[in-house]
CSV table of C-alpha atoms and ligand atoms in Angstrom, one decimal:
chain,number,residue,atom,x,y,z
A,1,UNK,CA,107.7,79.2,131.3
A,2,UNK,CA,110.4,80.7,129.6
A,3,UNK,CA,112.9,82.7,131.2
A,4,UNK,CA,113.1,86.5,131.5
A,5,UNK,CA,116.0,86.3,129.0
A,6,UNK,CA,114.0,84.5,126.3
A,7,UNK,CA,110.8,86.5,126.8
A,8,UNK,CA,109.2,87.1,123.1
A,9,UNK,CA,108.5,90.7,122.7
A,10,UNK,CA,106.0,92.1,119.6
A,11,UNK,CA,104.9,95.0,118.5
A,12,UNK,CA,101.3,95.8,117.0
A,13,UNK,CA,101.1,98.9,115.4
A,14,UNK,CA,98.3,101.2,113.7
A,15,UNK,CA,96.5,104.0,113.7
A,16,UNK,CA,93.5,102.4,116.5
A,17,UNK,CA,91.6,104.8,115.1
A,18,UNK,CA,89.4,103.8,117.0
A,19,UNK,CA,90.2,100.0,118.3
A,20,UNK,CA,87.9,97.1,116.5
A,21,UNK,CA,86.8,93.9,117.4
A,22,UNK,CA,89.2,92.8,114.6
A,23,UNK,CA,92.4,94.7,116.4
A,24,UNK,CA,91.3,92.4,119.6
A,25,UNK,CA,91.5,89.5,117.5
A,26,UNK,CA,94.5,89.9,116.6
A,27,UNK,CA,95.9,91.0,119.8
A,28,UNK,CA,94.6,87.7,121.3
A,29,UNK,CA,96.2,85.5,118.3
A,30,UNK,CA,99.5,87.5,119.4
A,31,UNK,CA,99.2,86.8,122.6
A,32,UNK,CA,99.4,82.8,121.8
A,33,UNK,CA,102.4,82.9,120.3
A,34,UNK,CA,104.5,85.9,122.1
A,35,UNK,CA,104.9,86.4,125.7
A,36,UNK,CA,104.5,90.1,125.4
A,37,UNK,CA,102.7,92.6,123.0
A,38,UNK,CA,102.9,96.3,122.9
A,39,UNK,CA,100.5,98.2,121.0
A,40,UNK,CA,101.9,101.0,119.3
A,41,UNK,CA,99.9,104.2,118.2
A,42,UNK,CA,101.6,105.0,115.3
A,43,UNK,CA,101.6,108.1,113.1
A,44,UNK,CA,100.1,107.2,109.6
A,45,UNK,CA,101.3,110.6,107.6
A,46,UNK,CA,98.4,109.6,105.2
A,47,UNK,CA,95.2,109.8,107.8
A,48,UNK,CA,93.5,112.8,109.9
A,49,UNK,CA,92.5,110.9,112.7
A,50,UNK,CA,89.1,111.6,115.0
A,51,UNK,CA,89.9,111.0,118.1
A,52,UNK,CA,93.1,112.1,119.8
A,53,UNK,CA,96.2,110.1,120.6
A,54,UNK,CA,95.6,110.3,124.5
A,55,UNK,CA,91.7,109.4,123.3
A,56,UNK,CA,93.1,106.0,121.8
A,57,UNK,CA,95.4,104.9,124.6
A,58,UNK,CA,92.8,105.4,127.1
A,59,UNK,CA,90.5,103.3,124.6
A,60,UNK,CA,92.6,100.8,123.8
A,61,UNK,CA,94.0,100.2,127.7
A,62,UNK,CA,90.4,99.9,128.7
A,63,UNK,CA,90.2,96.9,127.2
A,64,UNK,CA,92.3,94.8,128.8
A,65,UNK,CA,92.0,95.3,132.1
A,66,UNK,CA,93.2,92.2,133.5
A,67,UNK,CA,95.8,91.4,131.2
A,68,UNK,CA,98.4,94.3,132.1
A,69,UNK,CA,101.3,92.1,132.6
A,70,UNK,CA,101.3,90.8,128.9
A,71,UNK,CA,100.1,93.9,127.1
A,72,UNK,CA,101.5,97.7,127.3
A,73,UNK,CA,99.8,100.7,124.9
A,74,UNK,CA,102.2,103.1,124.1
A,75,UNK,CA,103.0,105.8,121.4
A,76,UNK,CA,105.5,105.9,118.5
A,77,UNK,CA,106.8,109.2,116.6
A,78,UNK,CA,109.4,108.5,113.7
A,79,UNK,CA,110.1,105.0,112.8
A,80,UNK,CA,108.2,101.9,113.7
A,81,UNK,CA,111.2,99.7,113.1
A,82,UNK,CA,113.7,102.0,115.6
A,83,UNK,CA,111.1,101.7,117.7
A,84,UNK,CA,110.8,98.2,118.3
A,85,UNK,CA,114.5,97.6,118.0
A,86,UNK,CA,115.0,99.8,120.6
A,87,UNK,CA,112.2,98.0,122.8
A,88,UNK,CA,114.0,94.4,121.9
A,89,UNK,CA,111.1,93.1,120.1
A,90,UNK,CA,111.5,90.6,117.5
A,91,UNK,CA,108.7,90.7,115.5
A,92,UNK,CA,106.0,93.0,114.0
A,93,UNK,CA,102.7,91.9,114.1
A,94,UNK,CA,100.4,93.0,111.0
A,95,UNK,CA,96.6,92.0,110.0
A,96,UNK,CA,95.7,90.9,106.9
A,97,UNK,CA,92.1,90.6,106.0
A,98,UNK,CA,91.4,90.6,102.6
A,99,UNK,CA,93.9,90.6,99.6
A,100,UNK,CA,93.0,94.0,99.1
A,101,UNK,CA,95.9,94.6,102.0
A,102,UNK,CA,98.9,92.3,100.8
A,103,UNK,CA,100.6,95.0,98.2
A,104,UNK,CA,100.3,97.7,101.1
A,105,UNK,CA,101.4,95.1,103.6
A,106,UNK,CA,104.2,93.3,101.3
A,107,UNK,CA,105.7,97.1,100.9
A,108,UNK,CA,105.8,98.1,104.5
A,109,UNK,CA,107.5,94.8,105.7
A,110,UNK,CA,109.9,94.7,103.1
A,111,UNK,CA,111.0,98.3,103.7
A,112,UNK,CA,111.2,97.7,107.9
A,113,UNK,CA,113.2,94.5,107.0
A,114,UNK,CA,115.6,96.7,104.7
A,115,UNK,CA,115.7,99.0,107.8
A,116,UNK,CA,115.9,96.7,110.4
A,117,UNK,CA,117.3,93.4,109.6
A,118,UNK,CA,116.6,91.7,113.0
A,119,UNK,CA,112.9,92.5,113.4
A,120,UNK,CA,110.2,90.3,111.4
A,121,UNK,CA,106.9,91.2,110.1
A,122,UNK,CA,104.2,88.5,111.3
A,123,UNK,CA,100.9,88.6,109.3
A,124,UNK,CA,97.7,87.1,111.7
A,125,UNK,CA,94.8,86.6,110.0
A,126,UNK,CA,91.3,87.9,111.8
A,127,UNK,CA,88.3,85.5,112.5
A,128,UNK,CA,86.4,85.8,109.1
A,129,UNK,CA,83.6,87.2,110.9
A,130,UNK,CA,86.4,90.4,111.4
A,131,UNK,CA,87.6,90.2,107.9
A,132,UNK,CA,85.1,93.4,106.1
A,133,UNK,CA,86.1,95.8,108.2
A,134,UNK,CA,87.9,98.7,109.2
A,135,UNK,CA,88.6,101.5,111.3
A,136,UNK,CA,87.5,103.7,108.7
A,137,UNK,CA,84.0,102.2,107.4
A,138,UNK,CA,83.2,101.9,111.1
A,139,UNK,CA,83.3,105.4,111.6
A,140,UNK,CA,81.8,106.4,108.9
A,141,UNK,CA,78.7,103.8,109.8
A,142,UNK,CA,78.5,105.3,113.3
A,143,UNK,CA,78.8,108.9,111.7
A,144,UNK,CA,75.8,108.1,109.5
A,145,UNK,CA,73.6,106.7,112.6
A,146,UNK,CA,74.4,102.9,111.3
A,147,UNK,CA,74.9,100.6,114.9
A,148,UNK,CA,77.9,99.4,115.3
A,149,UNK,CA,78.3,97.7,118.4
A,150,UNK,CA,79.3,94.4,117.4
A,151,UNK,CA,82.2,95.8,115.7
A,152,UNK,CA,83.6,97.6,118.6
A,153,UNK,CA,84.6,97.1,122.3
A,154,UNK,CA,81.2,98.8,123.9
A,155,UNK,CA,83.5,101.9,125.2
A,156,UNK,CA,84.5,102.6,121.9
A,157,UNK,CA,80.9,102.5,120.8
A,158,UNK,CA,79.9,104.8,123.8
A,159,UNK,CA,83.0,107.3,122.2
A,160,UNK,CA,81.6,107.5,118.9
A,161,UNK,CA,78.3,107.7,119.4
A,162,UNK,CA,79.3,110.7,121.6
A,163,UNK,CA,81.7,112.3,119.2
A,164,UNK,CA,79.2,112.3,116.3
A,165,UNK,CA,76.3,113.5,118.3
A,166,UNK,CA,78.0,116.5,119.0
A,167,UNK,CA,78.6,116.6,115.1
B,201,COA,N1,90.4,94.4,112.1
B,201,COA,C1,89.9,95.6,111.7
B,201,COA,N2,90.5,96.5,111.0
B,201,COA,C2,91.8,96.3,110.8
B,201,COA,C3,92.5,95.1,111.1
B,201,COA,C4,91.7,94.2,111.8
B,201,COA,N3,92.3,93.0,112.2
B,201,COA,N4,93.7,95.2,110.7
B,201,COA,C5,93.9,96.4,110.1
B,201,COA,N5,92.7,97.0,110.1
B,201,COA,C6,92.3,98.3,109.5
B,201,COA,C7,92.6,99.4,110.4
B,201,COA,O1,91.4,99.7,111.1
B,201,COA,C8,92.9,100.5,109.4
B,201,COA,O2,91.7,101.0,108.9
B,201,COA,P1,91.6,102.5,108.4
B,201,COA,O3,92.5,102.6,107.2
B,201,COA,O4,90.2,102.6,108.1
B,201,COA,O5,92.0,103.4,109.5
B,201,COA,C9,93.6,99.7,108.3
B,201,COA,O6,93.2,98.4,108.4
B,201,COA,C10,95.1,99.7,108.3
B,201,COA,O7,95.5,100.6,109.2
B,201,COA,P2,96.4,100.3,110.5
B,201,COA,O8,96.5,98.8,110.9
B,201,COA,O9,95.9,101.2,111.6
B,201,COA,O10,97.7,100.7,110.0
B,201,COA,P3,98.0,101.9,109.2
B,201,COA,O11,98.1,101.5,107.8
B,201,COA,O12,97.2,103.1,109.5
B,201,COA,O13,99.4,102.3,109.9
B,201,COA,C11,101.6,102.2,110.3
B,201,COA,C12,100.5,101.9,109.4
B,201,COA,C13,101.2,103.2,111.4
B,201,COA,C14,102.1,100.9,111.0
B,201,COA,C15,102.7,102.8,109.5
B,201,COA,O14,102.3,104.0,108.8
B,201,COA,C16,104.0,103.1,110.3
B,201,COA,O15,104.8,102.1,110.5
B,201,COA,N6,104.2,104.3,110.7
B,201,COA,C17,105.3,104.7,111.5
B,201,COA,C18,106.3,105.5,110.7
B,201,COA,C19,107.2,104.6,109.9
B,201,COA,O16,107.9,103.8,110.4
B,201,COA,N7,107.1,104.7,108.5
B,201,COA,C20,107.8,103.9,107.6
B,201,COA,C21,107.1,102.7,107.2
B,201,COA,S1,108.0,101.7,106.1
């Protein structure tokens, strides 16, 4: 066991809008390699999201209800990278599913590294079974009546079915 000094901190950001199986796969892969992972909510300028920030927390902390020592959820407004220099992380953790991501991806991480010299972007690649989807085809599945309750933690699927009945 490493001491506290050499403790490995990452930071998994997005939108979580809402949490995926494919999120939790990645979360777990993290978890293999750093001692600690925070999930950052993070303000994506380009999306609306449907649930709320407290909504997403509350969703995401759900899931792990035994592993509170190694995982914290928390909120980030302004800059990812301040943010996890400030928090003494070394290392941003990012999925990458399908090539379709790496020019989005590639741009983000070079832009935090010209930021923030000291803090890495790690790409994790999901379990191919994760690799189709998406916050955002999720939702609109669920908003259309499609099931979707292998592709979310059964919570989440509770939450959406809610939110679009009322819609
Ligand atoms: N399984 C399933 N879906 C996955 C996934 C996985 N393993 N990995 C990514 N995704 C999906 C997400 O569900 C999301 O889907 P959506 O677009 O349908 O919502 C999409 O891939 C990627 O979004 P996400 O991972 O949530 O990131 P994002 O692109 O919304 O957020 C931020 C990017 C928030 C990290 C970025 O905007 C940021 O850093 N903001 C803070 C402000 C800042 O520092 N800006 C400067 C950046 S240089």
């Amino acid at each position: 066991m490493p001491s506290s000094h050499s403790k490995k901190l990452a930071i998994y950001p997005g939108t979580f809008d809402p949490i995926t199986m494919g999120h939790l796969d990645i979360i777990d892969r993290a978890l293999n390699i750093f001692d600690r992972v925070i999930i950052a909510i993070a303000v994506n300028s380009a999306k609306e999201p449907l649930f709320s920030i407290k909504d997403r927390q509350q969703m995401i902390r759900q899931c792990f209800p035994d592993k509170y020592s190694r995982i914290e959820v928390d909120t980030v407004s302004g800059l990812l990278v301040s943010y996890a220099a400030k928090k003494g992380a070394t290392a941003i953790i990012r999925g990458l599913r399908a090539v379709s991501d790496f020019d989005y991806e590639f741009q983000l991480a070079l832009m935090n590294r010209k930021l923030e010299r000291d803090v890495d972007t790690i790409f994790l690649m999901p379990g191919f079974r994760w690799i189709y989807i998406s916050s955002s085809i999720i939702k609109d599945a669920a908003r259309n009546g499609g099931d979707v309750c292998e592709l979310v933690p059964e919570h989440v699927n509770t939450l959406l079915l809610e939110k679009f009945s009322k819609q």
